[in-house]
XYZ file of C-alpha atoms in Angstrom:
315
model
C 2.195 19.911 -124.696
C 0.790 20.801 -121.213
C 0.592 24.603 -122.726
C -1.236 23.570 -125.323
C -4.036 21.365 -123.787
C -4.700 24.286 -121.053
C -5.813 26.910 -123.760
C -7.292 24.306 -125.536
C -9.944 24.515 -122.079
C -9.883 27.615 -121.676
C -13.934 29.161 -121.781
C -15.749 31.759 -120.357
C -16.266 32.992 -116.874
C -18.959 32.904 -114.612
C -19.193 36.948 -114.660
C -18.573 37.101 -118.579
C -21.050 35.126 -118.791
C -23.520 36.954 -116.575
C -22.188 40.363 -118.223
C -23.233 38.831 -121.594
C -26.744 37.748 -120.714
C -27.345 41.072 -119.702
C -26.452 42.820 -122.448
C -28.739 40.866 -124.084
C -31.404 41.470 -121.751
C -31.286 45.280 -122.199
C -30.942 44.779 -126.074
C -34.296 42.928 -125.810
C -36.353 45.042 -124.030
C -35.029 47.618 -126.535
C -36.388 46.020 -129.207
C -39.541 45.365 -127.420
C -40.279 48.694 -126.239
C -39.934 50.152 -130.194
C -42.098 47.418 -131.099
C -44.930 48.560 -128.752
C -44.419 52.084 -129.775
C -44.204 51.293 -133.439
C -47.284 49.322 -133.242
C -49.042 52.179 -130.818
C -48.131 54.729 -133.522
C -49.439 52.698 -135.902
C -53.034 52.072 -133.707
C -53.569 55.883 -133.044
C -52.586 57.077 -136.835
C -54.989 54.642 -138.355
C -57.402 55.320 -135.443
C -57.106 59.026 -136.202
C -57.446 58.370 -140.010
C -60.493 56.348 -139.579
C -61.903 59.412 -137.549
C -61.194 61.753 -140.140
C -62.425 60.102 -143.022
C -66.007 58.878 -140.543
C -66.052 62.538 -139.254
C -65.273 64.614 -142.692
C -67.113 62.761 -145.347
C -69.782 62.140 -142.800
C -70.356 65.430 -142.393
C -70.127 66.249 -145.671
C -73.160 63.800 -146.841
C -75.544 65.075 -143.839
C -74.223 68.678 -145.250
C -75.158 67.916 -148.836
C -78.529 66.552 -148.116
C -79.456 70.009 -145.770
C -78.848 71.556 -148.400
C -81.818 70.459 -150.677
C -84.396 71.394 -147.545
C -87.129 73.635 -148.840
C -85.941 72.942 -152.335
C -89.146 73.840 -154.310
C -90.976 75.519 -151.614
C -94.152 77.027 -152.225
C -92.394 79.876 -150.184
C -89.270 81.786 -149.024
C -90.536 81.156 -145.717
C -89.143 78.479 -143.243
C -90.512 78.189 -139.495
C -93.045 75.947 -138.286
C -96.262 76.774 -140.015
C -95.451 77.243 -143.737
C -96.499 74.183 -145.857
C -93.585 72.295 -146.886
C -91.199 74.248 -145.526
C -87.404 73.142 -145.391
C -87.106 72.700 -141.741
C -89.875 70.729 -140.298
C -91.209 71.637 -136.807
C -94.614 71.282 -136.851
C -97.606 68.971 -138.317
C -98.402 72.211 -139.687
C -95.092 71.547 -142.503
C -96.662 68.720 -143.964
C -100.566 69.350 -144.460
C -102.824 72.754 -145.011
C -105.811 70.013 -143.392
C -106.809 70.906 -139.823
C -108.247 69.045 -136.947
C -111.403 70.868 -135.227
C -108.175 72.303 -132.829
C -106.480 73.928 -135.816
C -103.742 71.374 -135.696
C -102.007 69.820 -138.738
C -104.083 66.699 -139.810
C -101.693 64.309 -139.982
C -101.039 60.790 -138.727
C -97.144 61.757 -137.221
C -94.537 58.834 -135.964
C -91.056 60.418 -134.979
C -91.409 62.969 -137.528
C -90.355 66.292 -136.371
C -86.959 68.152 -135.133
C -86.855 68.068 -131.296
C -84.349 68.965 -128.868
C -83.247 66.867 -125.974
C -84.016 63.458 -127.075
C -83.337 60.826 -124.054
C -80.474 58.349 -123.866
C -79.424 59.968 -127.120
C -75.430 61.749 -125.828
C -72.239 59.967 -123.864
C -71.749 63.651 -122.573
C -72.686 64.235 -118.887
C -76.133 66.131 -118.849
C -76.460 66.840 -121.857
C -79.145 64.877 -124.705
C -78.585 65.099 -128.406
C -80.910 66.921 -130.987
C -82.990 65.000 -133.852
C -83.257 67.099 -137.469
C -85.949 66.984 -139.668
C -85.862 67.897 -143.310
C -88.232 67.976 -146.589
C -88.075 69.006 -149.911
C -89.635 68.420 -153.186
C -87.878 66.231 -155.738
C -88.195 67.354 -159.068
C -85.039 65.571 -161.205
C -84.377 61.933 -162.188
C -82.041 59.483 -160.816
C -81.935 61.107 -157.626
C -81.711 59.221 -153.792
C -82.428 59.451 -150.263
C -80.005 59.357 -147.795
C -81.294 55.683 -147.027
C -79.763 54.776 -150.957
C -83.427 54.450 -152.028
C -84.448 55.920 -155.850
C -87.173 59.195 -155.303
C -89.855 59.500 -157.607
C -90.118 62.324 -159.415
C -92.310 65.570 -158.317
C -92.362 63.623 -154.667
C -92.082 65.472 -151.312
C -88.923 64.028 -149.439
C -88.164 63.957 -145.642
C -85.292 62.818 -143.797
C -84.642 62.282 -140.300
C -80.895 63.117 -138.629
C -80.908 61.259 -135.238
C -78.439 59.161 -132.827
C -79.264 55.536 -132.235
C -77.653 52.779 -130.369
C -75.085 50.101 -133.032
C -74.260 47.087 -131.558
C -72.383 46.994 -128.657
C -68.616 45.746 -128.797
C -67.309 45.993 -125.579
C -66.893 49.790 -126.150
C -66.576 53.258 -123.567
C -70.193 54.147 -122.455
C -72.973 53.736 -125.662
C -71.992 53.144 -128.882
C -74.310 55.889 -130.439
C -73.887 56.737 -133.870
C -75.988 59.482 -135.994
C -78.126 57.632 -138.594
C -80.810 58.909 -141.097
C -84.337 57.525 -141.289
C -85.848 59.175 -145.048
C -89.965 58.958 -145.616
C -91.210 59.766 -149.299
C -94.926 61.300 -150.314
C -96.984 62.572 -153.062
C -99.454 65.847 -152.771
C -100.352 68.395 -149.940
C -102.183 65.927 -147.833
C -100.510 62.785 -146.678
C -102.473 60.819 -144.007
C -99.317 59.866 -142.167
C -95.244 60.866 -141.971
C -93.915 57.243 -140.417
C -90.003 58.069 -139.722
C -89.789 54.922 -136.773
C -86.975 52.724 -137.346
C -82.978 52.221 -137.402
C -82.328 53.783 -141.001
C -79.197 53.808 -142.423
C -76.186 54.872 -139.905
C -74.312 57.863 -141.315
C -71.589 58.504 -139.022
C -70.401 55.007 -137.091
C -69.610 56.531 -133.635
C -71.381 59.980 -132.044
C -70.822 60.674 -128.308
C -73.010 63.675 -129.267
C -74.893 65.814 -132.135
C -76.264 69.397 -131.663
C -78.316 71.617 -134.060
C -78.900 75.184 -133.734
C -81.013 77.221 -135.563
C -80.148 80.563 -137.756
C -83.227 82.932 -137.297
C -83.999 86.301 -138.749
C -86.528 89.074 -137.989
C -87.162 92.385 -140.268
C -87.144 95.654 -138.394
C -86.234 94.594 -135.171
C -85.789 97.125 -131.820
C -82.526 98.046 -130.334
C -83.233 97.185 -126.865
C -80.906 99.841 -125.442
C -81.771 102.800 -128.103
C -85.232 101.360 -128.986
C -84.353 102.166 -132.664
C -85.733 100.104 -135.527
C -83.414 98.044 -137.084
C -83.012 96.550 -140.312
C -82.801 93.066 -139.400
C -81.547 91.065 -136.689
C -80.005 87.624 -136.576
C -78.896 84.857 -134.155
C -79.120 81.213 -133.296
C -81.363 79.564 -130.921
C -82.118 75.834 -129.692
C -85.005 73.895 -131.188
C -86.404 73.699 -128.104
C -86.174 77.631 -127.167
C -87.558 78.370 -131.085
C -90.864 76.541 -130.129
C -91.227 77.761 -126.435
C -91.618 81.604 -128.784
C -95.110 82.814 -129.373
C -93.995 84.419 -132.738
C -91.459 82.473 -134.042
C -89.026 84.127 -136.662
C -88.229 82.827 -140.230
C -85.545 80.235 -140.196
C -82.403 80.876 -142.240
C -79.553 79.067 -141.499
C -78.785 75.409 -139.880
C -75.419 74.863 -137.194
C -74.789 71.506 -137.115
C -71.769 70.026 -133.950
C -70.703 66.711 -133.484
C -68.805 65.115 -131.160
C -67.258 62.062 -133.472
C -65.228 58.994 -131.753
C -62.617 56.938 -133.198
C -64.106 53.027 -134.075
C -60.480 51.413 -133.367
C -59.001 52.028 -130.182
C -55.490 53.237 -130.120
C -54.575 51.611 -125.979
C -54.339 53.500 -123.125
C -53.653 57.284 -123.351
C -51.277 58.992 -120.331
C -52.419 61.698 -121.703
C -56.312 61.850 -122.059
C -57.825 64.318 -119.397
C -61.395 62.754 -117.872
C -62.165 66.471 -116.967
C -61.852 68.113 -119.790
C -64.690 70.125 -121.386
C -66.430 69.474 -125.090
C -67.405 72.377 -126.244
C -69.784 72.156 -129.291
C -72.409 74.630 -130.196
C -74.260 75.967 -127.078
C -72.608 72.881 -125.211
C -69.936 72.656 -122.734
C -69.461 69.047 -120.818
C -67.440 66.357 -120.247
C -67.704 62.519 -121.089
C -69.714 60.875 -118.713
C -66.981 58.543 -116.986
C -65.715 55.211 -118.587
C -62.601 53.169 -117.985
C -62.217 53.051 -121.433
C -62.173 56.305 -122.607
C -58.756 56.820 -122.553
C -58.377 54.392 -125.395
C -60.206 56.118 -128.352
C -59.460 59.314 -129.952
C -62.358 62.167 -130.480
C -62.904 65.200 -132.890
C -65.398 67.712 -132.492
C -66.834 68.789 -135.683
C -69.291 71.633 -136.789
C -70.715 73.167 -139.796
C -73.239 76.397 -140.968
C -75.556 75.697 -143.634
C -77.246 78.221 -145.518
C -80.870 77.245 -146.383
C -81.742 77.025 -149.632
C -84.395 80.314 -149.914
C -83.997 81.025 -146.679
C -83.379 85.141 -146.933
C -86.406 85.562 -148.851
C -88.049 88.330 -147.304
C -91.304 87.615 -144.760
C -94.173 88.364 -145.654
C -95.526 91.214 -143.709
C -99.039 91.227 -142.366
């Protein structure tokens, strides 16, 4: 009887008990820690998705639209003085009218590729480029990169640039590359008006580079001073207009450096000194606490202009 009501009371111990609630402890944090990974695997795939599908098909639109520059050109041509050409540099692209100077006579707001354009890169000394583009439109049902219908037989620019979105408690600026597009009719507009936010492109764009493909007939070997052929290389827009004979453009490169919209938490593994290289760049992010938490791709592409071999015209 006594037997029986002891085991009847019998219960844990103190240390079972303490052995117990720490097994459970470790089997916890266990299932805690794969949680946060899970869920960080899960932030940097979709984060990296989200950059691939902003930074490919992105790219491929501002691609597809280069394409068309100097598409029905009055000539094979393309630098800064030929009317309509693909690549627009000068006043000089848009109207054969001249001021008593000699310079194009045209009414211009932010409507030319530059170089160097301020508060325009998150990279450390370094400014992002603007494109310009035209062509003629000649085919129905066709649109600007804005999503406006073109009229037919109707000269088309568009403007590649980088512009500040709305801030959202993001690393440094949240720049993305946008396109601003301007429509006329006939050789002599009074004014090329390409001010405004247009239509973003590409969401987030710590930086975007162009380089231009130039080529020259009959060029000199500088070291055996014989004639060439033809000679070929790429050059900033900047360096193209400092030239007192500028060479026929023929080709577009195109970099980006393109930045994740989601962030994916901290990264032990992002370097604060490492070095972008994109195009005739190399530089690092200009510092941020938050950089660490979004993932980046640099992208590039060449472009062959449409004409753009046609042989220069000799003098």
């Amino acid at each position: 009887m006594n037997r029986g009501l002891q085991n009847a009371n019998k219960g844990f111990t103190l240390l079972e008990l303490m052995i117990a609630l720490t097994l459970g402890l470790i089997v916890s944090a266990i299932a805690i820690q794969l949680t946060l990974t899970a869920q960080k695997g899960v932030s940097s795939q979709q984060a990296m998705s989200n950059l691939q599908n902003d930074a490919l098909f992105g790219l491929e639109a501002v691609v597809r639209d280069i394409r068309l520059a100097n598409l029905n050109a009055s000539d094979v041509v393309i630098n800064d003085s030929v009317l309509h050409g693909g690549i627009v540099l000068d006043a000089k692209n848009y109207t054969s009218k001249r001021t008593g100077a000699g310079l194009g006579d045209v009414e211009l707001v932010d409507a030319l590729s530059l170089g160097n354009i301020e508060n325009t890169s998150n990279l450390s000394g370094v400014k992002s480029d603007q494109l310009v583009i035209q062509y003629k439109n000649m085919m129905e049902d066709q649109f600007d990169c804005e999503g406006a219908k073109i009229p037919v037989n109707t000269f088309v620019v568009q403007k590649y640039f980088i512009r500040k979105d709305t801030a959202k408690n993001e690393p440094n600026e949240p720049f993305s590359l946008a396109c601003k597009a301007f429509t006329y009719t006939g050789d002599e507009p009074a004014k090329i008006d390409l001010s405004g936010n247009g239509e973003i492109i590409i969401p987030r764009v710590d930086y975007f580079g162009v380089m231009l493909g130039v080529a020259k007939d009959k060029c000199v070997d500088t070291e055996t001073a014989d004639a060439l052929m033809s000679c070929f290389g790429y050059i900033s827009i900047n360096d193209y207009m400092a030239l007192t004979t500028k060479p026929q453009i023929v080709m577009l490169k195109v970099g980006m450096l393109v930045r994740s919209t989601n962030s994916t938490g901290s990264n032990d593994l992002f370097n604060e000194d490492k070095l972008y290289e994109i195009l005739n760049v190399n530089s690092k992010l200009k510092p941020n606490t938050k950089n660490d938490q979004y993932m980046r791709s640099i992208v590039t592409q060449t472009i062959a202009l449409r004409n753009g071999f046609g042989i220069e015209k000799q003098e």
